[in-house]
PDB file of C-alpha atoms in Angstrom:
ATOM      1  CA  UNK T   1      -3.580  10.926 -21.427  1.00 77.00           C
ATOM      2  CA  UNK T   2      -2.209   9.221 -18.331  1.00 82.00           C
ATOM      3  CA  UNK T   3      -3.721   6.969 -16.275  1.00 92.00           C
ATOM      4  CA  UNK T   4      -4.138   4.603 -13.502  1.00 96.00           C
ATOM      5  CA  UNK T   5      -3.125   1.211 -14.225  1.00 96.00           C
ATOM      6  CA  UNK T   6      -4.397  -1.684 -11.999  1.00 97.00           C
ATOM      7  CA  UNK T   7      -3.043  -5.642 -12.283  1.00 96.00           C
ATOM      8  CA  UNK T   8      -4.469  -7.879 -12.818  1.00 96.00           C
ATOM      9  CA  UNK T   9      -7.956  -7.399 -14.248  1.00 95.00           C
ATOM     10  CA  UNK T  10      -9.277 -10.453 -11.856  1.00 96.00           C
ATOM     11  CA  UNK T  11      -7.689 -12.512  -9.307  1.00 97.00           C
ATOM     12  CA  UNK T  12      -9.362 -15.931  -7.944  1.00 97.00           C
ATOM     13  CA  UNK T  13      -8.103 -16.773  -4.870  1.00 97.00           C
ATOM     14  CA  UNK T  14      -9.533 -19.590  -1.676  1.00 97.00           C
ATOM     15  CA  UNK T  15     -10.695 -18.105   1.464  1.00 97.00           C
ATOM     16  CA  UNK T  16      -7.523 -17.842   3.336  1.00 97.00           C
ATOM     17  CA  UNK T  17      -5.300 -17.077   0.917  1.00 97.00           C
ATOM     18  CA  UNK T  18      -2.968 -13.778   0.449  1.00 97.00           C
ATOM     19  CA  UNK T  19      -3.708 -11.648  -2.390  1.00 97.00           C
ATOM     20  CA  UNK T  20      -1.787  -9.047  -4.129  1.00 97.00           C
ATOM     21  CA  UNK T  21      -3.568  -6.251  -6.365  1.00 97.00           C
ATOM     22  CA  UNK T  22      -1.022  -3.821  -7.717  1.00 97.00           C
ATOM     23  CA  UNK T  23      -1.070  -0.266  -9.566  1.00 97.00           C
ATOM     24  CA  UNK T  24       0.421   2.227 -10.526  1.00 97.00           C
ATOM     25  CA  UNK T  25      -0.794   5.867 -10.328  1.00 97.00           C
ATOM     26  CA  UNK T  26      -0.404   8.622 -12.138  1.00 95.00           C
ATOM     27  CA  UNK T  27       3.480   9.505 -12.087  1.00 92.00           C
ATOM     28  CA  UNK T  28       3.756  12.950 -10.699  1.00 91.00           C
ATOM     29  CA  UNK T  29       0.385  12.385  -8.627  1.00 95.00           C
ATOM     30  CA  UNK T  30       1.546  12.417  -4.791  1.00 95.00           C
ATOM     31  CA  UNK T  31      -1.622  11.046  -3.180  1.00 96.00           C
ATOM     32  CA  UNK T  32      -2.642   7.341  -3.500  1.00 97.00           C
ATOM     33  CA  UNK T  33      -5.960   5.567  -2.709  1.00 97.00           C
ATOM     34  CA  UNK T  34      -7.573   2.013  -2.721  1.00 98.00           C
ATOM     35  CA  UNK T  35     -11.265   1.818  -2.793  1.00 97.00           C
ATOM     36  CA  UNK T  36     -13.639  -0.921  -3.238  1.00 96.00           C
ATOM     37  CA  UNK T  37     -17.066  -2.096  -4.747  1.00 94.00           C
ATOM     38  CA  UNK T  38     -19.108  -4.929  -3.585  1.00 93.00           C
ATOM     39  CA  UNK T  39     -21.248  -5.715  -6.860  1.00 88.00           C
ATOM     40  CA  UNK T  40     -24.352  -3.430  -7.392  1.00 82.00           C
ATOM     41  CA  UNK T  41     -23.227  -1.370  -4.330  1.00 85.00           C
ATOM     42  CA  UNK T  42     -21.491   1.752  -4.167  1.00 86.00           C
ATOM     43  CA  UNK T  43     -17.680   2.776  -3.707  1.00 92.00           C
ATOM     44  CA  UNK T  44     -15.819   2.514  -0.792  1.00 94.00           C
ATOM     45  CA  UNK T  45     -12.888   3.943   1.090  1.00 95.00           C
ATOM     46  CA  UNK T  46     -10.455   1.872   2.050  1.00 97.00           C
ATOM     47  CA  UNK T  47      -7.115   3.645   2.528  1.00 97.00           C
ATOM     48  CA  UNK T  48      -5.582   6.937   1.526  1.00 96.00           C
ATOM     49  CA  UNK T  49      -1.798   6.877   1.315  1.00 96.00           C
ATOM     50  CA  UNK T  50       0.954   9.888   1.074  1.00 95.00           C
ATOM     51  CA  UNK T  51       4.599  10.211   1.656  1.00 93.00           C
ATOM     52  CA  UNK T  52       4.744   6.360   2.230  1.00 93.00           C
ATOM     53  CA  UNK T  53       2.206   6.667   5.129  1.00 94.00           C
ATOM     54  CA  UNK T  54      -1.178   5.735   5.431  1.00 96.00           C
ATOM     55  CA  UNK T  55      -3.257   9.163   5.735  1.00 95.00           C
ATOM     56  CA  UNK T  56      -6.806   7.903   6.550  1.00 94.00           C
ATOM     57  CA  UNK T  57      -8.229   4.337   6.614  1.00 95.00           C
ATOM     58  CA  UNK T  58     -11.826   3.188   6.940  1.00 95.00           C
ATOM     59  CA  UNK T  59     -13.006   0.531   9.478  1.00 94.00           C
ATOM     60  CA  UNK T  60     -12.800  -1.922   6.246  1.00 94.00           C
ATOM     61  CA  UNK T  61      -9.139  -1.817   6.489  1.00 96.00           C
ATOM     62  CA  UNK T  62      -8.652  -3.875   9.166  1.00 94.00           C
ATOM     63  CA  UNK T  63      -5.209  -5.860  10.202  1.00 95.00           C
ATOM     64  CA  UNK T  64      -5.679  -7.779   7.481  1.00 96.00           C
ATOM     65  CA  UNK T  65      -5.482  -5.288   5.036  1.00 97.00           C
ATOM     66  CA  UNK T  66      -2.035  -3.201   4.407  1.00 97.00           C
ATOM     67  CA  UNK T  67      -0.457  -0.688   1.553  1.00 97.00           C
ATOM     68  CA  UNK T  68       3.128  -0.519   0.443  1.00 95.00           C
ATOM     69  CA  UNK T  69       5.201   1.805  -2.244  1.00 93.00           C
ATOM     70  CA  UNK T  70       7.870  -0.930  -2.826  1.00 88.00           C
ATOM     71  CA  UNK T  71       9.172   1.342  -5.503  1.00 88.00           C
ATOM     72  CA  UNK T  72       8.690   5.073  -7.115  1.00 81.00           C
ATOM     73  CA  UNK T  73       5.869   3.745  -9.497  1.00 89.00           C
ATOM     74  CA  UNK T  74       4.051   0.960  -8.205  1.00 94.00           C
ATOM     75  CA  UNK T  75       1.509   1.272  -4.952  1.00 97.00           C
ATOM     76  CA  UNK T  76       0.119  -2.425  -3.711  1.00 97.00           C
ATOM     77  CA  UNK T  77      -2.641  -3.329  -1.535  1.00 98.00           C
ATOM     78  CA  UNK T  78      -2.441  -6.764   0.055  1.00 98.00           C
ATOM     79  CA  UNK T  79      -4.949  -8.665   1.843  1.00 97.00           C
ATOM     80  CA  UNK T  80      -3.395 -11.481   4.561  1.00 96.00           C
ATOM     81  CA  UNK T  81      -6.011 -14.072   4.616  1.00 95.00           C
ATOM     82  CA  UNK T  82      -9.071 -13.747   2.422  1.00 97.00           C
ATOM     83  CA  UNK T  83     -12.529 -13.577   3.863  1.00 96.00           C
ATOM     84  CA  UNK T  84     -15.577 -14.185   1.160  1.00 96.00           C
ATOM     85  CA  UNK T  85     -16.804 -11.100   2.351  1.00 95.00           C
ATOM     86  CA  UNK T  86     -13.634  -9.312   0.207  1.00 97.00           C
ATOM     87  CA  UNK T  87     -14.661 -10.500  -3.088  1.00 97.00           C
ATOM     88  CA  UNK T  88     -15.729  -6.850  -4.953  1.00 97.00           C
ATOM     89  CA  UNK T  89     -13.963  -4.744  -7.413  1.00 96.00           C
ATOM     90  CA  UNK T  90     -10.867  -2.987  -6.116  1.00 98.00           C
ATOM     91  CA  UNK T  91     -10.028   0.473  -7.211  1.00 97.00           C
ATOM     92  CA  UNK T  92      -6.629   1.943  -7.463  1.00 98.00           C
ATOM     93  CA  UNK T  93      -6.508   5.877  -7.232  1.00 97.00           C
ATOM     94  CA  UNK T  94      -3.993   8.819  -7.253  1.00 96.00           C
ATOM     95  CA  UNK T  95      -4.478  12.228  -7.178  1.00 94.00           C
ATOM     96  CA  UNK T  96      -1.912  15.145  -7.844  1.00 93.00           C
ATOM     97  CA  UNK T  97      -1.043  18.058  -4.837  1.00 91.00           C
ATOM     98  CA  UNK T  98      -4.457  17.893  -2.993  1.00 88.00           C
ATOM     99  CA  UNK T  99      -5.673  14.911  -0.880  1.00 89.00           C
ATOM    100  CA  UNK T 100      -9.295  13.886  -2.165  1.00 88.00           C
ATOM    101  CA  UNK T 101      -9.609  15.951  -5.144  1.00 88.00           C
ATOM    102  CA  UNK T 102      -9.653  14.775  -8.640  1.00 91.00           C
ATOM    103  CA  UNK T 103      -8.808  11.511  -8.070  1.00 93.00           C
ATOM    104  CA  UNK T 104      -8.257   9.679 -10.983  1.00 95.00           C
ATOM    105  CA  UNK T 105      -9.179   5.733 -10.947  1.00 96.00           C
ATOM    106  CA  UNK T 106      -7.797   2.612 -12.734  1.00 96.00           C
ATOM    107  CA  UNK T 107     -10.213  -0.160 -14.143  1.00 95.00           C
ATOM    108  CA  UNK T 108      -9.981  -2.001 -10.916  1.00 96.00           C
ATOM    109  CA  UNK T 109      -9.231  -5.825  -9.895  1.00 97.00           C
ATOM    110  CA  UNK T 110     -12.278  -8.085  -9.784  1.00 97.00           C
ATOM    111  CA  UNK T 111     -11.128 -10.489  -6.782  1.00 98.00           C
ATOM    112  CA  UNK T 112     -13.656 -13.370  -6.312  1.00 97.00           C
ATOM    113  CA  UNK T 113     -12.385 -15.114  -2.890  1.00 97.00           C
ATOM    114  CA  UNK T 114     -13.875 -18.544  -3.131  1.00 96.00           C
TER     115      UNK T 114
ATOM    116  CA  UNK H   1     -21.581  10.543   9.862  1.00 53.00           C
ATOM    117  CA  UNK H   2     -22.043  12.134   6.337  1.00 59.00           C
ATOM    118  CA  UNK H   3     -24.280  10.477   3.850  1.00 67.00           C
ATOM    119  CA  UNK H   4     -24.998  11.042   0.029  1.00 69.00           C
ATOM    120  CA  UNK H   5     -27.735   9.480  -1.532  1.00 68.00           C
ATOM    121  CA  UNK H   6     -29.183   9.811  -5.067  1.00 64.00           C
ATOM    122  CA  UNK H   7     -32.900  10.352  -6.181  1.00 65.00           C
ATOM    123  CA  UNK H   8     -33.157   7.708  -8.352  1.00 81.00           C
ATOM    124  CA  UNK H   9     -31.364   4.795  -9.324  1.00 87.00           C
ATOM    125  CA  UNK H  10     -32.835   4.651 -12.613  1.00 91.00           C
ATOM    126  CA  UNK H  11     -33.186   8.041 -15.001  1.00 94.00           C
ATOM    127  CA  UNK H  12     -34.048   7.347 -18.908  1.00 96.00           C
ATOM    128  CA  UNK H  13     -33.714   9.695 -21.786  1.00 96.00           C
ATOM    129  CA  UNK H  14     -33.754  10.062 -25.434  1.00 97.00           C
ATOM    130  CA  UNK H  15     -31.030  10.578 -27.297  1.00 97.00           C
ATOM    131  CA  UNK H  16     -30.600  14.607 -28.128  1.00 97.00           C
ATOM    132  CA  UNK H  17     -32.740  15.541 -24.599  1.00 97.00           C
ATOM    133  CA  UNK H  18     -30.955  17.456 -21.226  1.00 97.00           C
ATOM    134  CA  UNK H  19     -30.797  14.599 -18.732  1.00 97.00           C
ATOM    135  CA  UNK H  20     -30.731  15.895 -14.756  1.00 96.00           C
ATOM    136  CA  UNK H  21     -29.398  13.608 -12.005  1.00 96.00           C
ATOM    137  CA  UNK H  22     -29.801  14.556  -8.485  1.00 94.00           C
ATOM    138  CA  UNK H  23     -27.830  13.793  -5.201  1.00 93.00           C
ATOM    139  CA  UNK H  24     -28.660  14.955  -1.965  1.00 91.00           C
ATOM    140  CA  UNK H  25     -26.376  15.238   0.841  1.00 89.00           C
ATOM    141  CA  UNK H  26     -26.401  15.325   5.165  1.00 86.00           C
ATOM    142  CA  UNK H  27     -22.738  16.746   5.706  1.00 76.00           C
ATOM    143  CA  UNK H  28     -23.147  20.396   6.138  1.00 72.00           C
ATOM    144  CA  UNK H  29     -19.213  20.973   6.507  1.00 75.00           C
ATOM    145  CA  UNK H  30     -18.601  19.654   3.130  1.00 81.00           C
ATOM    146  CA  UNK H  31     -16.926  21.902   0.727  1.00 87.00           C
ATOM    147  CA  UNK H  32     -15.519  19.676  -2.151  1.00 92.00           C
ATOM    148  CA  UNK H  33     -18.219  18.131  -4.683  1.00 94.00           C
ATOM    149  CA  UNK H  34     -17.573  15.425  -7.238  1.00 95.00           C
ATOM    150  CA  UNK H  35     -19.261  14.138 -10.097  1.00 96.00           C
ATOM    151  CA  UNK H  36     -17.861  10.433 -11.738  1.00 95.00           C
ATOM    152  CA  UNK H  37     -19.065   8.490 -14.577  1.00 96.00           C
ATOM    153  CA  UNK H  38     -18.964   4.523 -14.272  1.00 93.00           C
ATOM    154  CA  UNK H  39     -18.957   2.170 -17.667  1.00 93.00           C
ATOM    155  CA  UNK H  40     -19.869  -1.024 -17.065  1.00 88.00           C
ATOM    156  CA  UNK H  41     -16.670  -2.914 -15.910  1.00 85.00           C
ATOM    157  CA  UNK H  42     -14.512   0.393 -15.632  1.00 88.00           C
ATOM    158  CA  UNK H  43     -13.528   2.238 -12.933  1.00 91.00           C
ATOM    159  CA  UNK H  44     -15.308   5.835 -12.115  1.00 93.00           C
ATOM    160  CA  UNK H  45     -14.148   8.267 -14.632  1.00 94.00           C
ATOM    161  CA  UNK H  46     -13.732  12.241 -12.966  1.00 94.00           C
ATOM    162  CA  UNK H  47     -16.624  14.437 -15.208  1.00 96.00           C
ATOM    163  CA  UNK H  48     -16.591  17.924 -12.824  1.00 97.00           C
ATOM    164  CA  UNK H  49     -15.826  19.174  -9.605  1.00 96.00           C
ATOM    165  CA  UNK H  50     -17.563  22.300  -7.474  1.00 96.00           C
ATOM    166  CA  UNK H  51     -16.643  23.625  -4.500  1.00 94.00           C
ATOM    167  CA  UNK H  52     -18.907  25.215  -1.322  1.00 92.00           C
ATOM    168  CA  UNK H  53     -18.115  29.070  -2.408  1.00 93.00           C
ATOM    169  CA  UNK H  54     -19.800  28.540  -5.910  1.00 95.00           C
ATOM    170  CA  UNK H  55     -23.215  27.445  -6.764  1.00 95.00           C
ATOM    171  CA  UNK H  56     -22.766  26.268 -10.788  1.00 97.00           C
ATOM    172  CA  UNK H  57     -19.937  25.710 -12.965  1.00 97.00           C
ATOM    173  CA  UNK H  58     -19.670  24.168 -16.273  1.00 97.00           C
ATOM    174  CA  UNK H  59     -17.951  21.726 -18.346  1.00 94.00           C
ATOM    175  CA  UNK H  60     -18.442  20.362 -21.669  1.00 92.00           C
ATOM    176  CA  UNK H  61     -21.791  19.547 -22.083  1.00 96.00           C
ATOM    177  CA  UNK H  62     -22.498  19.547 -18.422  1.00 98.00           C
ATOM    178  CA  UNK H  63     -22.879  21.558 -15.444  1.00 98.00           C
ATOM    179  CA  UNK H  64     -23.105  21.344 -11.547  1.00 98.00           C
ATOM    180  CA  UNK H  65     -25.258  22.625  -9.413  1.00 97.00           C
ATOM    181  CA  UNK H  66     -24.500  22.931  -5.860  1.00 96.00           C
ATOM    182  CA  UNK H  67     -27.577  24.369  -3.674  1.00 94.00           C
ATOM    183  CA  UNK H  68     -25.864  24.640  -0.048  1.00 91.00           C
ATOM    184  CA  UNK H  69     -29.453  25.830   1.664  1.00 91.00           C
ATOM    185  CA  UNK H  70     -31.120  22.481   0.896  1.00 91.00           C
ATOM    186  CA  UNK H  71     -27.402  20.363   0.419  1.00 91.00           C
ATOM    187  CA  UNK H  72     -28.424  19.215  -3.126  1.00 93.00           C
ATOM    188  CA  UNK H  73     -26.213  18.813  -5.706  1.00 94.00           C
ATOM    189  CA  UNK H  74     -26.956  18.066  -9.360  1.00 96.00           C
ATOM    190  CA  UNK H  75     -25.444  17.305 -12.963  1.00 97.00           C
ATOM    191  CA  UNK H  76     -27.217  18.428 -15.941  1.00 98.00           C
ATOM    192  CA  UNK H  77     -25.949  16.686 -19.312  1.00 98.00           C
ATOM    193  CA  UNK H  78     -26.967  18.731 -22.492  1.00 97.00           C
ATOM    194  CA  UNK H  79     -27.934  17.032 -25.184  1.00 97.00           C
ATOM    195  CA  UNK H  80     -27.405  13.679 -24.418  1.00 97.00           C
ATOM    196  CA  UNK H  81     -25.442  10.204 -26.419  1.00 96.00           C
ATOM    197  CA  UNK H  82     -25.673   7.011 -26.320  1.00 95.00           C
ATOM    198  CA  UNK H  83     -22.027   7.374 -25.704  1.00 95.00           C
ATOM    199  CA  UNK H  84     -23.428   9.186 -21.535  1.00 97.00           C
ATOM    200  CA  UNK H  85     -25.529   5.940 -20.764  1.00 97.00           C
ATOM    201  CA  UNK H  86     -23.291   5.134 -16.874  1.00 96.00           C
ATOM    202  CA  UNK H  87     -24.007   4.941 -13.658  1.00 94.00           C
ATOM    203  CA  UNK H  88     -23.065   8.497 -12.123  1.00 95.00           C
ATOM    204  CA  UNK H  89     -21.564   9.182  -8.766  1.00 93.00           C
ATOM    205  CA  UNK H  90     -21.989  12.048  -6.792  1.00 93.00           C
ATOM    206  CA  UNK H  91     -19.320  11.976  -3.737  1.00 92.00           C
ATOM    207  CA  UNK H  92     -18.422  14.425  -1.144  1.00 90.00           C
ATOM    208  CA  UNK H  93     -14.808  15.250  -0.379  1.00 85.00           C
ATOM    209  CA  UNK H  94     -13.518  15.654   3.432  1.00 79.00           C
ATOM    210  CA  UNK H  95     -10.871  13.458   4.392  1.00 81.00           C
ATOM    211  CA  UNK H  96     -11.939  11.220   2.039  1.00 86.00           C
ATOM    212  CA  UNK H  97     -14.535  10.619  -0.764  1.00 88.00           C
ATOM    213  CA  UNK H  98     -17.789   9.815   0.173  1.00 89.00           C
ATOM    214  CA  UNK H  99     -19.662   8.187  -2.802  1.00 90.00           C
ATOM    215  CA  UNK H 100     -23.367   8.273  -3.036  1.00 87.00           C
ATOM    216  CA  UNK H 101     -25.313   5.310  -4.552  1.00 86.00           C
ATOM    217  CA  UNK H 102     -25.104   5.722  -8.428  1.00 89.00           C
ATOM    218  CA  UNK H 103     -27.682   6.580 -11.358  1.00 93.00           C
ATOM    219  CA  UNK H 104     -28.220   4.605 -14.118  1.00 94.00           C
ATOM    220  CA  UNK H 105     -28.522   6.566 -17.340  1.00 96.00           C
ATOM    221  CA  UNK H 106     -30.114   4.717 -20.221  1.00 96.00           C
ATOM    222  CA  UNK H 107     -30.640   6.830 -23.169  1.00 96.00           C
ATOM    223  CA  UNK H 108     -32.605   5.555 -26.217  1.00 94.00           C
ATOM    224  CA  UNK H 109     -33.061   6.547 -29.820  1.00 89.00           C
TER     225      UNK H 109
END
């Protein structure tokens, strides 16, 4: 069954610091997604991505946040300069024709920003 | 703005019994419903959509519920494993998804 890949599993990085949490959806999925879960709290939108444009953001996704497609597989979300308020679980998405259905999600990156 | 919210954040069941988990919601222009299933440590795994122009439709072992008069939404899980103990999701689609805040289900033996 396919699936969402996410790397890596946890990234430790100081306050300050750019971080780079990659995936790669679904291959013939057309819609991309990051979301993101503070421990014990629920999931967030961050930023919806399609035809190498960001669709929707959340006030989360601030300047400091950005998405890229460098390539036809891989989708990356990189933070400029951590905050300790970004540690959480990141979650890749994708889903396939329609924008916020059935998205399917990777394992997610644990960052701790420290 | 929209908000989803769940009934309880704990529901426990033994093994073999239906379990019910309830989510409530505030956006009446919704139309897309979502149901996920979270393991501990994995990301939320897709268990059954419903959309605003049907009121129930089932899966394998479970169904949704969608109750537009009152905006309540639920997943019933028949007979329920060890294997369904999660935190579930409900989430609301618009221009994005709108998660609500989880259910634990613990089932014992």
């Amino acid at each position: 069954e396919p699936e969402v890949t996410q790397t890596p599993s946890h990234q430790v990085t100081q306050m300050g610091q750019e971080v780079i949490l990659r995936c790669v959806p679904i291959s013939n999925h057309l819609y991309f997604y990051w979301y993101r879960q503070i421990l014990g709290q629920k999931v967030e939108f961050l930023v919806s991505f399609y035809n190498n444009e960001i669709s929707e953001k959340s006030e989360i996704f601030d300047d400091q946040f950005s998405v890229e497609r460098p390539d036809g597989s891989n989708f990356t979300l990189k933070i400029r300069s951590t905050k300790l308020e970004d540690s959480a679980m990141y979650f890749c998405a994708s889903s396939g024709t329609v924008p916020n259905e059935k998205l399917f999600f990777g394992s997610g990156t644990q960052l701790s920003v420290l | 703005g929209e908000s989803v919210g769940l009934h309880l954040p704990t529901l426990s069941v033994q093994e073999g019994d239906n379990s019910i988990i309830n989510c409530a919601y505030s956006n009446s222009a919704s139309d897309y419903f979502i149901w996920y299933k979270q393991e501990s440590g994995k990301g939320p795994q897709f268990i059954i959509d419903i959309r605003s122009n049907m009121d129930k439709r089932q899966g394998q072992r479970v169904t949704v519920l969608l109750n537009k008069t009152v905006k309540h939404l639920s997943l019933q899980i028949a007979a329920t494993q060890p294997g369904d103990s999660a935190v579930y999701f409900c989430a609301l689609g618009t221009d994005k998804l709108i998660f609500g805040t989880g259910t634990r289900l613990q089932v014992f033996p």
